[in-house]
Short mmCIF file of C-alpha atoms in Angstrom, two decimals:
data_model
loop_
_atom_site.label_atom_id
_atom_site.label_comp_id
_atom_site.label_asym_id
_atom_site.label_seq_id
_atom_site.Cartn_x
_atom_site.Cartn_y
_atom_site.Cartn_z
CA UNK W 1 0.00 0.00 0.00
CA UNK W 2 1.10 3.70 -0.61
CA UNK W 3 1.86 5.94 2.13
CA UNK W 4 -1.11 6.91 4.51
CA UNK W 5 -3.35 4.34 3.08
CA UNK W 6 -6.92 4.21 5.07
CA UNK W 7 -9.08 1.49 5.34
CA UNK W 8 -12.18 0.74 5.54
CA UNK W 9 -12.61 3.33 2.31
CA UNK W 10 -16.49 3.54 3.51
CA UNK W 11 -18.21 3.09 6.46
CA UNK W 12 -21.62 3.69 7.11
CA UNK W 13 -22.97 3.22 10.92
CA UNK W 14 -26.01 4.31 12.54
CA UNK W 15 -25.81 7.03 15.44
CA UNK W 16 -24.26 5.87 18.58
CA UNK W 17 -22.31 3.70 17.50
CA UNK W 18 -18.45 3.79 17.42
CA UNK W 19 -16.21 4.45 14.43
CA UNK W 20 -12.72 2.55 13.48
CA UNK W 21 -10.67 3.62 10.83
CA UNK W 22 -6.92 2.78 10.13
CA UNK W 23 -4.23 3.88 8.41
CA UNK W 24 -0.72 2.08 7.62
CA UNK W 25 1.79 3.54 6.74
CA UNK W 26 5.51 2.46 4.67
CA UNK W 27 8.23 5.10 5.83
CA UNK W 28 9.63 6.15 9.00
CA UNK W 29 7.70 9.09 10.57
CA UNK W 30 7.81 12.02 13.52
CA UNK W 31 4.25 12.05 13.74
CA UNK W 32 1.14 11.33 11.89
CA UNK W 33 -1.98 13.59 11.89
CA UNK W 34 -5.63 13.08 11.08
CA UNK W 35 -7.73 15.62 9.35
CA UNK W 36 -11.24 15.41 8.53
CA UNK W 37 -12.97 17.17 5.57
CA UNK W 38 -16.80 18.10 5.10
CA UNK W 39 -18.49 16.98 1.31
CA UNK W 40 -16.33 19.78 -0.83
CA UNK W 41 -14.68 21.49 2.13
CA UNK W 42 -11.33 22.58 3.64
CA UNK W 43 -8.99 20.24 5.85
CA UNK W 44 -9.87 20.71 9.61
CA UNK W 45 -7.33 19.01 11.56
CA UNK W 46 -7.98 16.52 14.50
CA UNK W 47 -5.15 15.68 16.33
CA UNK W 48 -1.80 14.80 15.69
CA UNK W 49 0.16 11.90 17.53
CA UNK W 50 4.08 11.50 18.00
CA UNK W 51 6.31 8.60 16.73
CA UNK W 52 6.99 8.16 20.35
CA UNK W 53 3.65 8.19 21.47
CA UNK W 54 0.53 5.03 21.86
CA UNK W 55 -2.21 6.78 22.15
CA UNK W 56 -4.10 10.32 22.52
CA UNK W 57 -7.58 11.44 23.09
CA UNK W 58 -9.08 14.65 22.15
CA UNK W 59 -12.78 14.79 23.24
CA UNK W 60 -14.77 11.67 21.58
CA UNK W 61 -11.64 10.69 19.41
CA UNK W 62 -9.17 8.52 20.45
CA UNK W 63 -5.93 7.89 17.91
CA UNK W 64 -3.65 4.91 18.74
CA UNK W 65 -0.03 4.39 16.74
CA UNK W 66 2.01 1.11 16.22
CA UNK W 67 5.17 2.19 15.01
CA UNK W 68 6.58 -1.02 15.03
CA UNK W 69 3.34 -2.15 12.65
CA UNK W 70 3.35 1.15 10.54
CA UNK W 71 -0.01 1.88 11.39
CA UNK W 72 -2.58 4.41 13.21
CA UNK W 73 -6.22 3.89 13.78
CA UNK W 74 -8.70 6.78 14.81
CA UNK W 75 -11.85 6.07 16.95
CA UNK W 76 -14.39 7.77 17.01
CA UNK W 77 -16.81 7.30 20.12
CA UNK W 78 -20.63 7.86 20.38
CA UNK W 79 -20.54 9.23 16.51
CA UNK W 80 -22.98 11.83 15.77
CA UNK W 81 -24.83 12.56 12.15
CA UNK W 82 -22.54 15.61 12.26
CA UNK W 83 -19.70 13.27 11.81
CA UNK W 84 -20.40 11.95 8.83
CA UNK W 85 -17.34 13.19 6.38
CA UNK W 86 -14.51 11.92 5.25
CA UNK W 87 -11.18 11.51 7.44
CA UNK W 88 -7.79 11.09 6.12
CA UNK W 89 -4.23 10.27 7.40
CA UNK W 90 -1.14 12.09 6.34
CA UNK W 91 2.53 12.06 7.33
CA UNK W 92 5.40 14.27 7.03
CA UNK W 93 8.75 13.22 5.47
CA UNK W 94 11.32 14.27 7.27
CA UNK W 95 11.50 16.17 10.30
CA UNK W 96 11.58 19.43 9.45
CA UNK W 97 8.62 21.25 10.42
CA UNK W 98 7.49 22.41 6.81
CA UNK W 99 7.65 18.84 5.31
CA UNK W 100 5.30 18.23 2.77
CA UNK W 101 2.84 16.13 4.12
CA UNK W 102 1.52 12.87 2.09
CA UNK W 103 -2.23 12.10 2.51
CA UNK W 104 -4.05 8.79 2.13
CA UNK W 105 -7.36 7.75 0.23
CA UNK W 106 -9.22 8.77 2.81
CA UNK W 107 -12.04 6.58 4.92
CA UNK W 108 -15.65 8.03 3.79
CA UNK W 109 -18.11 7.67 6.91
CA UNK W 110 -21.55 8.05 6.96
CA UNK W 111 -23.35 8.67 10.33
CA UNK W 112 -26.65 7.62 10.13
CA UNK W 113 -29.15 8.92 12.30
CA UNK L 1 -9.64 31.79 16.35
CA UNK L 2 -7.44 32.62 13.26
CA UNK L 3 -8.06 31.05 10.16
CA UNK L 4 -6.58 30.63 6.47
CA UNK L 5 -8.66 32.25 3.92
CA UNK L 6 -8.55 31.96 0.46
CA UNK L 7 -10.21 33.35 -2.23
CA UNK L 8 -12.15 33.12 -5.02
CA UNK L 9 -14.00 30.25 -3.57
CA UNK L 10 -14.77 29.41 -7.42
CA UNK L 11 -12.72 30.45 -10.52
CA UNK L 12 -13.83 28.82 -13.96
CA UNK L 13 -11.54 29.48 -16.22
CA UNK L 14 -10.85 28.44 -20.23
CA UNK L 15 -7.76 26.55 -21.20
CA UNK L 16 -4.80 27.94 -21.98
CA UNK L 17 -5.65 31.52 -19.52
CA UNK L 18 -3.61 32.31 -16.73
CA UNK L 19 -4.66 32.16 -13.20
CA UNK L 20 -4.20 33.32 -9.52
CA UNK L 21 -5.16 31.81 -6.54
CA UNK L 22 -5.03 33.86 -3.42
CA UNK L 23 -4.70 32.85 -0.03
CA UNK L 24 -3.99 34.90 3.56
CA UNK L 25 -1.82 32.05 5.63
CA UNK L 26 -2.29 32.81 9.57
CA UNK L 27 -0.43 35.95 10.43
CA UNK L 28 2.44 34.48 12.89
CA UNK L 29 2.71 31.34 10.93
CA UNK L 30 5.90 30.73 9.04
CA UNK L 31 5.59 27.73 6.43
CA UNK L 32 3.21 27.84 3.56
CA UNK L 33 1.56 25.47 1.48
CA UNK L 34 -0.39 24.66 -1.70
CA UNK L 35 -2.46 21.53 -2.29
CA UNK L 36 -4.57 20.75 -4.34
CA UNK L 37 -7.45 17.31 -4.90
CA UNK L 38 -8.68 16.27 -8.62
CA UNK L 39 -12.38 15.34 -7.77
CA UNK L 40 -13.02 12.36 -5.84
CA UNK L 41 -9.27 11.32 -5.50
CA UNK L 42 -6.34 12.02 -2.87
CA UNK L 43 -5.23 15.17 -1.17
CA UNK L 44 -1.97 16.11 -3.05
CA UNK L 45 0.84 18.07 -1.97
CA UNK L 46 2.07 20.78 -4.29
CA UNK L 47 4.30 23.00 -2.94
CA UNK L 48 5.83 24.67 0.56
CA UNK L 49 7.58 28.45 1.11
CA UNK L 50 9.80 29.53 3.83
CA UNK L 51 11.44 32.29 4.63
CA UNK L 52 10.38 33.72 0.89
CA UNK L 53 11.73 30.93 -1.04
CA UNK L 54 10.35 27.54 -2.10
CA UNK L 55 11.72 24.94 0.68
CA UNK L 56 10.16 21.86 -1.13
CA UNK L 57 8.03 21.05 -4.30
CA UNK L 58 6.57 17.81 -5.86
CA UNK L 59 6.43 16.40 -9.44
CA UNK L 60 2.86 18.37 -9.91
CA UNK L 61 4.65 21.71 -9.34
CA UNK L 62 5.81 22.26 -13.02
CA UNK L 63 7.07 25.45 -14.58
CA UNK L 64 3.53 25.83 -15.30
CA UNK L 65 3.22 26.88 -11.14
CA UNK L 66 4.39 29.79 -9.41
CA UNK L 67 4.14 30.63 -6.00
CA UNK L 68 4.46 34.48 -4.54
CA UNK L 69 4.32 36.20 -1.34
CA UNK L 70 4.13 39.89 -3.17
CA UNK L 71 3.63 41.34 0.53
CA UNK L 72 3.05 40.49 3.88
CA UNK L 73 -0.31 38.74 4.11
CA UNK L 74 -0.65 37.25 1.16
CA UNK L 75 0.53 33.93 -0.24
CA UNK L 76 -0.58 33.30 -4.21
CA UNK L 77 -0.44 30.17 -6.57
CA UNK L 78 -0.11 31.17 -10.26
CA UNK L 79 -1.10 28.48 -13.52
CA UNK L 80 0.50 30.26 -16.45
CA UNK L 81 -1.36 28.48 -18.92
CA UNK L 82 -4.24 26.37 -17.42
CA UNK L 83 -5.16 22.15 -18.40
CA UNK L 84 -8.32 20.95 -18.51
CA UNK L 85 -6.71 18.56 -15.67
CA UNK L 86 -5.80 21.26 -13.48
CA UNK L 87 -9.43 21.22 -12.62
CA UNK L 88 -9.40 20.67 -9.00
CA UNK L 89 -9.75 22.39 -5.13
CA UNK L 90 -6.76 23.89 -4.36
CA UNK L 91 -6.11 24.13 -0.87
CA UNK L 92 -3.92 26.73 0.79
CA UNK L 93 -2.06 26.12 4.61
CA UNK L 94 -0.11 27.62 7.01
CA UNK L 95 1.89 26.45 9.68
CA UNK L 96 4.27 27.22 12.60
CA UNK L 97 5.58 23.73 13.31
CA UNK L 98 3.63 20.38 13.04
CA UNK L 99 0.23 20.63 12.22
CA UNK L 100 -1.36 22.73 9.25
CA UNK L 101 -4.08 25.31 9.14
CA UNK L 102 -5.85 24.59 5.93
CA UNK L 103 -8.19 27.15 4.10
CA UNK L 104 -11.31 26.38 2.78
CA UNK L 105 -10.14 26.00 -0.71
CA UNK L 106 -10.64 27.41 -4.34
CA UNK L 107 -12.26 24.87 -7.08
CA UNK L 108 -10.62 25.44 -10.23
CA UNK L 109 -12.56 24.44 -12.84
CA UNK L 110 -10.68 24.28 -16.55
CA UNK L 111 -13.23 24.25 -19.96
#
């Protein structure tokens, strides 16, 4: 798989429920981010989690990371209609702080409510 | 809370004419970028600027692109002579370290 591939590429859930989507990954990174984008919209990023970090919460999303696997997955708890978007992975190469960053496909989810 | 804003929100445009994308990065922020997505596929990265010069660029970023900071607020993305598979949003981001700001894009759309 490419960089910052994300899988399931759709998921469709009804409200309540949780969301899981994952992301692997081929290089070495510094930290990999998730961003979420609205039907035609901007980028709005979520969080962002360090190589040498497991896991990090930020409200109702929780992102774990496996560098040893090359991989990241992003729950997302008690998912609202409002979360329905899509939600991609992307990681820097390099280390300097304006590396371009490399996006994945991007996991589709649809909140039903 | 600052954001990145970028205008038009849509430019149509015919082949072959010139265009300009604006954007106004976050004022403190010191890294800029230009992406841009083709319709249904992957976020791709274009170009970043630092310190007034281009730090990195990818394949996309052709002598066809051009990328200006003519003062201190704004941050523009030139096509000198537009494809019909330029059509796509282009995004615009800013950053001081780690994670971007991204605007809310421009669609370019070639005929």
């Amino acid at each position: 798989s490419q960089q910052g591939e994300e899988d399931p590429q759709a998921l469709s859930i009804q409200e309540g429920e949780n969301a899981t989507m994952n992301c692997s990954y081929k290089t070495s990174i510094n930290n990999l981010q998730w961003y979420r984008q609205n039907s035609g919209r901007g980028l709005v990023h979520l969080i962002l989690i360090r190589s040498n970090e497991r896991e990090k919460h930020s409200g109702r999303l929780r992102v774990t990371l496996d560098t040893s696997k090359k991989s990241s997955s992003l729950l997302i708890t008690a998912s609202r209609a409002a979360d329905t978007a899509s939600y991609f992975c992307a990681t820097p190469r390099g280390d300097n702080a304006g590396n371009m960053l490399t996006f994945g496909g991007g996991t589709r989810l649809m909140v039903k409510p | 809370e600052p954001e990145v804003t970028q205008t038009p929100s849509h430019q149509v445009t015919q082949m072959g004419q010139e265009v300009i994308l604006r954007c106004v990065p976050i004022s403190n922020h010191l890294y800029f970028y230009w992406y841009r997505q083709i319709l249904g596929q992957k976020v791709e990265f274009l170009v970043s600027f630092y310190n007034n010069e281009i730090s990195e660029k990818s394949e996309i970023f052709d002598d066809q692109f051009s990328v200006e900071r003519p003062d201190g607020s704004n941050f523009t993305l030139k096509i000198r002579s537009t494809k019909l598979e330029d059509s796509a949003m282009y995004f615009c981001a800013s950053s001081e370290a780690g994670t971007r700001s991204f605007g809310p894009g421009t669609r370019l759309t070639v005929t």
